[in-house]
PDB file of C-alpha atoms in Angstrom:
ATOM      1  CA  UNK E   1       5.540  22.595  -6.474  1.00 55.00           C
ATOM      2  CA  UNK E   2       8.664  21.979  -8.028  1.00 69.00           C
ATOM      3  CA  UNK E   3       7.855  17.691  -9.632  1.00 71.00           C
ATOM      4  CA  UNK E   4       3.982  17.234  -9.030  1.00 73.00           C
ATOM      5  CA  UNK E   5       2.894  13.342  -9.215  1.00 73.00           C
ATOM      6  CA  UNK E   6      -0.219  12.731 -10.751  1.00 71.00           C
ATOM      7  CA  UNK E   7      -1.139  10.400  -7.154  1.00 71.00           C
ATOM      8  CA  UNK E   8      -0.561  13.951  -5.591  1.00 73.00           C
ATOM      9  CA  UNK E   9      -2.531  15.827  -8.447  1.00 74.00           C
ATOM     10  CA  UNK E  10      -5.392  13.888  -7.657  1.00 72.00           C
ATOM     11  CA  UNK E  11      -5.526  14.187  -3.741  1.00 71.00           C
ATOM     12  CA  UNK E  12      -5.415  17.971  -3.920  1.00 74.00           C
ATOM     13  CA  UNK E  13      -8.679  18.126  -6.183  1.00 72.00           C
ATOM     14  CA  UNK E  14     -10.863  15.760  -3.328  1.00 71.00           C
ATOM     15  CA  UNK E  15     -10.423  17.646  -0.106  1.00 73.00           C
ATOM     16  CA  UNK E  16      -9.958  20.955  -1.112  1.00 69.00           C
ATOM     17  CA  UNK E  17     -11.697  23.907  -2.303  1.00 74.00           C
ATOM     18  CA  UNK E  18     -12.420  23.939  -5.389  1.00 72.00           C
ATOM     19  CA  UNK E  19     -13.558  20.651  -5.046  1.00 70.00           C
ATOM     20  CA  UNK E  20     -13.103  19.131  -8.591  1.00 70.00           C
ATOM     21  CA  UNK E  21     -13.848  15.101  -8.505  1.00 71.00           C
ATOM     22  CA  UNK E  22     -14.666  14.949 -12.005  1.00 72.00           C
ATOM     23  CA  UNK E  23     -10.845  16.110 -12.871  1.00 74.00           C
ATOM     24  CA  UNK E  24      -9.887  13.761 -10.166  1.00 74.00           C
ATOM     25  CA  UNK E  25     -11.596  10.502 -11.173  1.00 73.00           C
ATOM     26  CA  UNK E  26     -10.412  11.231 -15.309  1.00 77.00           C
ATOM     27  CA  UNK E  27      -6.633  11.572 -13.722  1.00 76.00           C
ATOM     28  CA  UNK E  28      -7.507   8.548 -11.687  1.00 74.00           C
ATOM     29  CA  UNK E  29      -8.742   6.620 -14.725  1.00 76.00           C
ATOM     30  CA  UNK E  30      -5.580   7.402 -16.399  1.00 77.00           C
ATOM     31  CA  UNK E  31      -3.267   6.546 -13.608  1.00 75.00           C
ATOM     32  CA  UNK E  32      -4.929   3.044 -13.461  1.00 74.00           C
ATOM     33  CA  UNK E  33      -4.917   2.463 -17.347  1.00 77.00           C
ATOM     34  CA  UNK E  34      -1.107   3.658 -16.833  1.00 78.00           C
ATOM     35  CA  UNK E  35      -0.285   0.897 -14.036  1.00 75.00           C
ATOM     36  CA  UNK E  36      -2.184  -1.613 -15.879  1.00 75.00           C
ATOM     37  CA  UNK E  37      -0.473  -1.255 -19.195  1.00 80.00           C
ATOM     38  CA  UNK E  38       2.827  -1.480 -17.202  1.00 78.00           C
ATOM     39  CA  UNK E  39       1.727  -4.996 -15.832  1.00 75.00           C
ATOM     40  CA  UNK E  40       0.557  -6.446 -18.646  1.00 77.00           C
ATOM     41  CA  UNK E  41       4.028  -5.335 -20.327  1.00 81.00           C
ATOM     42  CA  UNK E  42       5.707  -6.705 -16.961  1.00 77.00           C
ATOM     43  CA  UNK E  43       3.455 -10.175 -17.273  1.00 74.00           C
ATOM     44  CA  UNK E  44       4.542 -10.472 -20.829  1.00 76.00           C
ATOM     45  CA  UNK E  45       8.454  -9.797 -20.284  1.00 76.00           C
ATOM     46  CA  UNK E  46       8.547 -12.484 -17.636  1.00 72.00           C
ATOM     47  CA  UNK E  47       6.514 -14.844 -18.825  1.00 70.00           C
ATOM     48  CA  UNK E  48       9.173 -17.380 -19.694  1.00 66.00           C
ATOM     49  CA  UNK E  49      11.269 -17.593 -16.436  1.00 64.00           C
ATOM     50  CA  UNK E  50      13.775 -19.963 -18.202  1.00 59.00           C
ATOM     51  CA  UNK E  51      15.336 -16.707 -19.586  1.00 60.00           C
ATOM     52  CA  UNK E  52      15.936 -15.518 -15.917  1.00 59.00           C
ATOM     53  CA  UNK E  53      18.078 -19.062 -14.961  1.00 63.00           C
ATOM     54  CA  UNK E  54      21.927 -18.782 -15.040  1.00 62.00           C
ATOM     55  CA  UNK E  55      23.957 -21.838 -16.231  1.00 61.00           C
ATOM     56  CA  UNK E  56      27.694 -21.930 -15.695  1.00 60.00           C
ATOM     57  CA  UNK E  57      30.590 -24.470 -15.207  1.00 59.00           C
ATOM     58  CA  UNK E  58      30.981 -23.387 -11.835  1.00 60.00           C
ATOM     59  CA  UNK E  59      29.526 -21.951  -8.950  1.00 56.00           C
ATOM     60  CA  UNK E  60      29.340 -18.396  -7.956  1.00 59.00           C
ATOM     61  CA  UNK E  61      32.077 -17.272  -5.224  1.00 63.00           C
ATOM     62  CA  UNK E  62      30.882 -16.486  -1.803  1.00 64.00           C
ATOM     63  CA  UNK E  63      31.774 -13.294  -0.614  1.00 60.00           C
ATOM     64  CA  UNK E  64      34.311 -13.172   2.666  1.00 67.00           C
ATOM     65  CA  UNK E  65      32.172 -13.872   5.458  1.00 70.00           C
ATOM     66  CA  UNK E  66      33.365 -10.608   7.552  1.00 72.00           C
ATOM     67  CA  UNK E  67      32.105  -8.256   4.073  1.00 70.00           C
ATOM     68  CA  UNK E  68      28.524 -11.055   4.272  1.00 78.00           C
ATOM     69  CA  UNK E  69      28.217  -9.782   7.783  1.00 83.00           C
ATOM     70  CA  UNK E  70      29.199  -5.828   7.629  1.00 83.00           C
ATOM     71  CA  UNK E  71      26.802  -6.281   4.341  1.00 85.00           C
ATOM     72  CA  UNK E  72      23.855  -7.704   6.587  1.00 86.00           C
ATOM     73  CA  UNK E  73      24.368  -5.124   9.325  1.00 89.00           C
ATOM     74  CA  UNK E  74      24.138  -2.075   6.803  1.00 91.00           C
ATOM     75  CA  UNK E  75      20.875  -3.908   5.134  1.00 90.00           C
ATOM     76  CA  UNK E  76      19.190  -4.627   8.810  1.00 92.00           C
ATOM     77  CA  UNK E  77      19.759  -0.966   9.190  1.00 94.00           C
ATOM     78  CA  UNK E  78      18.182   0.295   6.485  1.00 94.00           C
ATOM     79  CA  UNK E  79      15.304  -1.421   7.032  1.00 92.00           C
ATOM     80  CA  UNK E  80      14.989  -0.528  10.346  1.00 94.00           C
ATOM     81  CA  UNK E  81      15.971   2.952   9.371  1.00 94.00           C
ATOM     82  CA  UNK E  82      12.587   2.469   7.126  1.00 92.00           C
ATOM     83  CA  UNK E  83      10.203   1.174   9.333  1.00 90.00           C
ATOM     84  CA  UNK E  84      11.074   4.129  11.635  1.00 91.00           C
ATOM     85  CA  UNK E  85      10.729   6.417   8.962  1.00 89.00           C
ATOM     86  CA  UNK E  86       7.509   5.502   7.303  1.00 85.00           C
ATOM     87  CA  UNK E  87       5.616   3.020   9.779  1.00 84.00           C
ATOM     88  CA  UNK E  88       7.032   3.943  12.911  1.00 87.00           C
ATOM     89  CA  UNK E  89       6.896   7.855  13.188  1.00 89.00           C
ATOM     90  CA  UNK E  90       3.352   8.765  11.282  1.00 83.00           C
ATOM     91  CA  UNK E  91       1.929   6.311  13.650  1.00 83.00           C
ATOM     92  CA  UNK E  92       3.507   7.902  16.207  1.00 85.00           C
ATOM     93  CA  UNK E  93       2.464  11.255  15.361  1.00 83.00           C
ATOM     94  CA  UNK E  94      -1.346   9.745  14.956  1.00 81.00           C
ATOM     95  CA  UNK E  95      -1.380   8.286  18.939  1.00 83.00           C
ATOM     96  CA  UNK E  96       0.338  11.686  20.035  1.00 83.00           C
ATOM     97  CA  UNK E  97      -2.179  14.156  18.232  1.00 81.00           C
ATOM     98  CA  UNK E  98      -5.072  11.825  19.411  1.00 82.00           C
ATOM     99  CA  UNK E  99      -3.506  12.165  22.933  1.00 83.00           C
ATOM    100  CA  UNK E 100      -3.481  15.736  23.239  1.00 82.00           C
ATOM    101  CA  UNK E 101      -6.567  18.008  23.464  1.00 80.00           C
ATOM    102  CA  UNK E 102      -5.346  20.452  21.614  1.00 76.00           C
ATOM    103  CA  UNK E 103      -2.014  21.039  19.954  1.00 71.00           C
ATOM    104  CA  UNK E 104      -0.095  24.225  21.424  1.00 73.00           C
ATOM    105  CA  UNK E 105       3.415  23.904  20.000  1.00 73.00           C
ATOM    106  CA  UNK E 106       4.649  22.126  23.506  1.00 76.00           C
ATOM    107  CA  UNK E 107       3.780  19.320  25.314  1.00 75.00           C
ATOM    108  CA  UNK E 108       4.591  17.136  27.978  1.00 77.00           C
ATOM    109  CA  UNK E 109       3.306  14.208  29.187  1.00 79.00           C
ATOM    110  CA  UNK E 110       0.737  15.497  32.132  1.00 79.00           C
ATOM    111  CA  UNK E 111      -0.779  17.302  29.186  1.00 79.00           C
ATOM    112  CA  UNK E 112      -1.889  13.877  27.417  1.00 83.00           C
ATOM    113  CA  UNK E 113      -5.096  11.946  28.267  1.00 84.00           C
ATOM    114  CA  UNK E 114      -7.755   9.941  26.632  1.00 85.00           C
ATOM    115  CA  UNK E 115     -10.326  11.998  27.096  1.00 85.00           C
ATOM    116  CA  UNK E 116     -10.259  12.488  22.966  1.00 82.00           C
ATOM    117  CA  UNK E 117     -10.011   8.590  22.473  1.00 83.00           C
ATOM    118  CA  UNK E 118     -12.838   8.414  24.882  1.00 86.00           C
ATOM    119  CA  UNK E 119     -15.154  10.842  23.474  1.00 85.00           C
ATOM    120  CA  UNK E 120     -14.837   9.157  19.805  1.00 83.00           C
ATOM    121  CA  UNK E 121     -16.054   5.741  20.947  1.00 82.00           C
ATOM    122  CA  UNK E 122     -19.186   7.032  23.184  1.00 86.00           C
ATOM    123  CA  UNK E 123     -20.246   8.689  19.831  1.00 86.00           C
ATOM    124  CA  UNK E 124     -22.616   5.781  18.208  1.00 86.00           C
ATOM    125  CA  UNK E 125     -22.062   6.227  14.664  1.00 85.00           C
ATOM    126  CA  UNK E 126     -18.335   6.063  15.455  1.00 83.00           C
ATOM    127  CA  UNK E 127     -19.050   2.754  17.297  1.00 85.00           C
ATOM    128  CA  UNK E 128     -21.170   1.529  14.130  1.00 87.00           C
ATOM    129  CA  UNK E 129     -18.718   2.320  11.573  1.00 86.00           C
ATOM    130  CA  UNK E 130     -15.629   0.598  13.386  1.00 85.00           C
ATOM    131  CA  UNK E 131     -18.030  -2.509  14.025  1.00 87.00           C
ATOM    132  CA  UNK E 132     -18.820  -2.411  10.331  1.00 88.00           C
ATOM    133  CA  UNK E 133     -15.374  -1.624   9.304  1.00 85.00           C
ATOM    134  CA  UNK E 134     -13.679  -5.123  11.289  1.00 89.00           C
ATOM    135  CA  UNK E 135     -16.969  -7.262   9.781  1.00 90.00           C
ATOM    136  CA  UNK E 136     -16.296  -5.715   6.375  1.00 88.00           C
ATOM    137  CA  UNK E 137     -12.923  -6.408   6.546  1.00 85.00           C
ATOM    138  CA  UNK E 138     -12.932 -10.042   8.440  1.00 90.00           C
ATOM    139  CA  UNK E 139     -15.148 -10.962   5.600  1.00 93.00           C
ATOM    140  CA  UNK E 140     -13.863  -9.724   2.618  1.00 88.00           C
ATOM    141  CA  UNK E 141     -10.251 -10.625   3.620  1.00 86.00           C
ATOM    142  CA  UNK E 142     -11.358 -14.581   4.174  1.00 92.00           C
ATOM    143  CA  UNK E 143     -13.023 -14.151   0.676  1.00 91.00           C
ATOM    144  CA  UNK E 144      -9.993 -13.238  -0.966  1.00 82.00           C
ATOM    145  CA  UNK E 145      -7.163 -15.980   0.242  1.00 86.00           C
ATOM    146  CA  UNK E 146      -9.822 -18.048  -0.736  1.00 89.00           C
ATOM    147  CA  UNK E 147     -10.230 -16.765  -3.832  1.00 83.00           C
ATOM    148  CA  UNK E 148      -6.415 -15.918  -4.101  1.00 80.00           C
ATOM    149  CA  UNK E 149      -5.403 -19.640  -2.968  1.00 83.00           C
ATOM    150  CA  UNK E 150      -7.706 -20.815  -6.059  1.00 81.00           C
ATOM    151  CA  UNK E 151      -6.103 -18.802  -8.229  1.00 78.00           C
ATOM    152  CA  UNK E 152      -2.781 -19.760  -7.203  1.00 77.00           C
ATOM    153  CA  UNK E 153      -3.407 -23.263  -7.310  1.00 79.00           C
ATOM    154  CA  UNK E 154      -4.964 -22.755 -10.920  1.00 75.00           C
ATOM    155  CA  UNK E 155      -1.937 -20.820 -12.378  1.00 71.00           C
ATOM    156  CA  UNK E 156       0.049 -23.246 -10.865  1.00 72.00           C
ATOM    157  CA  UNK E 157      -1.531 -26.262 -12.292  1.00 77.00           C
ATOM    158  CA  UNK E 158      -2.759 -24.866 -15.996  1.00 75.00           C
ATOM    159  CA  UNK E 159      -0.888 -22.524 -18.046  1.00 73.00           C
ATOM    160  CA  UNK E 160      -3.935 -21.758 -19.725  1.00 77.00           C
ATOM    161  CA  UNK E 161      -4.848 -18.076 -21.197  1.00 78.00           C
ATOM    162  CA  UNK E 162      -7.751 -18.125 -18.650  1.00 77.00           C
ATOM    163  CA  UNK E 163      -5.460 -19.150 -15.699  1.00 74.00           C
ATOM    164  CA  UNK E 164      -3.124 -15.888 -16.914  1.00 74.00           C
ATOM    165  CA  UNK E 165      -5.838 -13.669 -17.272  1.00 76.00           C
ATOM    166  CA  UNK E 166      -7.437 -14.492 -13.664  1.00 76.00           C
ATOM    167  CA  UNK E 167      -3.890 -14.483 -12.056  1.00 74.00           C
ATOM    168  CA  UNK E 168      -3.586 -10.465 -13.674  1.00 72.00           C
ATOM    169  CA  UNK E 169      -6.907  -9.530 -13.287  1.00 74.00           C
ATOM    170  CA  UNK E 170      -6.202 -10.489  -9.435  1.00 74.00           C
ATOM    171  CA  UNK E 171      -3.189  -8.354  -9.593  1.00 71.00           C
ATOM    172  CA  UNK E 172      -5.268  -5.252 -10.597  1.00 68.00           C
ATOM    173  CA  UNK E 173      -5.283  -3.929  -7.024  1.00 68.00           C
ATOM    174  CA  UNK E 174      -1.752  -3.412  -6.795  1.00 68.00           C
ATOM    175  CA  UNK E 175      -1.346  -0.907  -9.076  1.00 65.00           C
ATOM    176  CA  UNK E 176      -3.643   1.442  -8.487  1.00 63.00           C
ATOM    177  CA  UNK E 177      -1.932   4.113  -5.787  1.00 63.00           C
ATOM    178  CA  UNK E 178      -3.572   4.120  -2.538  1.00 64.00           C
ATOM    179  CA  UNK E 179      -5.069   6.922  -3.019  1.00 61.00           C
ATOM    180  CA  UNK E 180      -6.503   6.259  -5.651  1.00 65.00           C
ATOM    181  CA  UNK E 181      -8.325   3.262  -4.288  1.00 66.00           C
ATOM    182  CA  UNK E 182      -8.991   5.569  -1.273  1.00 67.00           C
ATOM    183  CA  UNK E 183     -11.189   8.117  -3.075  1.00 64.00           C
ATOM    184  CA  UNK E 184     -13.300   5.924  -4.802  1.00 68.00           C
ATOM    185  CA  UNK E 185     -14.135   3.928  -1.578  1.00 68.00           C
ATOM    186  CA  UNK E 186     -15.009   7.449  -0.366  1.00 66.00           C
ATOM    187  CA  UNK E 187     -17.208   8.559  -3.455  1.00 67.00           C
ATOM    188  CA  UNK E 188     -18.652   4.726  -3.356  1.00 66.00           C
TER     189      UNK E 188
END
């Protein structure tokens, strides 16, 4: 309520009532025009690295190795803190609610099973769609570190406006939110 994202804006007109896609997609549209704009401007800001290389007389001083290490303990634990937080604990949360057959407030572990696991893969169009889903993915995964190695090698080799354009346009992906990619999968 209080600082509404437009990501957020856009997932709350899909699932629920009123359903309003056509809102959705525009704010979509814009979010991606948004992202791209801020690439391009990103592309064109670093596209001379030699601006980004320090030259001095002498080398930067190292800091004492006791403050290196108390530094690399506080950095391991914030990552760590991190995966817990957002990999870790969702995931979590998925296996437990899939464990339980219902959710009661409580639980303990003689109340998990996988009956609910079970029942999901007996059902044949859930068996079709997760074969489906690793052959979509297998495939279009090898076609894109192919095509992602080409590219690569291409921007590596020629600095050519065509080599750019194919190394951004292969960028594209990344900056539209995940849910934003998600929806139109689902409306495609």
């Amino acid at each position: 309520h209080g600082f509404p994202v437009l990501a957020y804006s856009i997932y709350q007109r899909t699932p629920q009532f009123p359903l309003d896609y056509s809102e959705a997609a525009a704010m979509g549209f814009l979010l991606l025009l948004l992202t791209a704009c801020g690439m391009l401007a990103y592309a064109q800001l670093v596209r001379v690295q030699a601006r980004y290389v320090t030259v001095g007389a002498r080398g930067a001083r190292r800091a004492p190795e006791n403050a290196r290490k108390s530094l690399r303990i506080l950095a391991s634990g914030a990552c760590l803190a991190y995966v817990l937080l957002a990999v870790a604990m969702p995931l979590g949360a998925i296996a437990l609610r899939a464990l339980l057959p219902y959710f009661s407030g409580t639980f303990g572990l003689s109340d998990m099973s996988f009956a609910n696991i079970v029942a999901t893969l007996r059902d044949g169009a859930v068996r079709d769609a997760l074969v489906n889903s690793i052959v979509v993915t297998t495939v279009s995964t090898s076609l894109l570190l192919v095509l992602a190695f080409a590219i690569a090698v291409d921007r590596g080799r020629s600095h050519t406006v065509i080599a750019r354009l194919a190394s951004t346009l292969a960028s594209l992906p990344i900056c539209g939110p995940g849910v934003l990619i998600g929806v139109g999968l689902l409306w495609a």
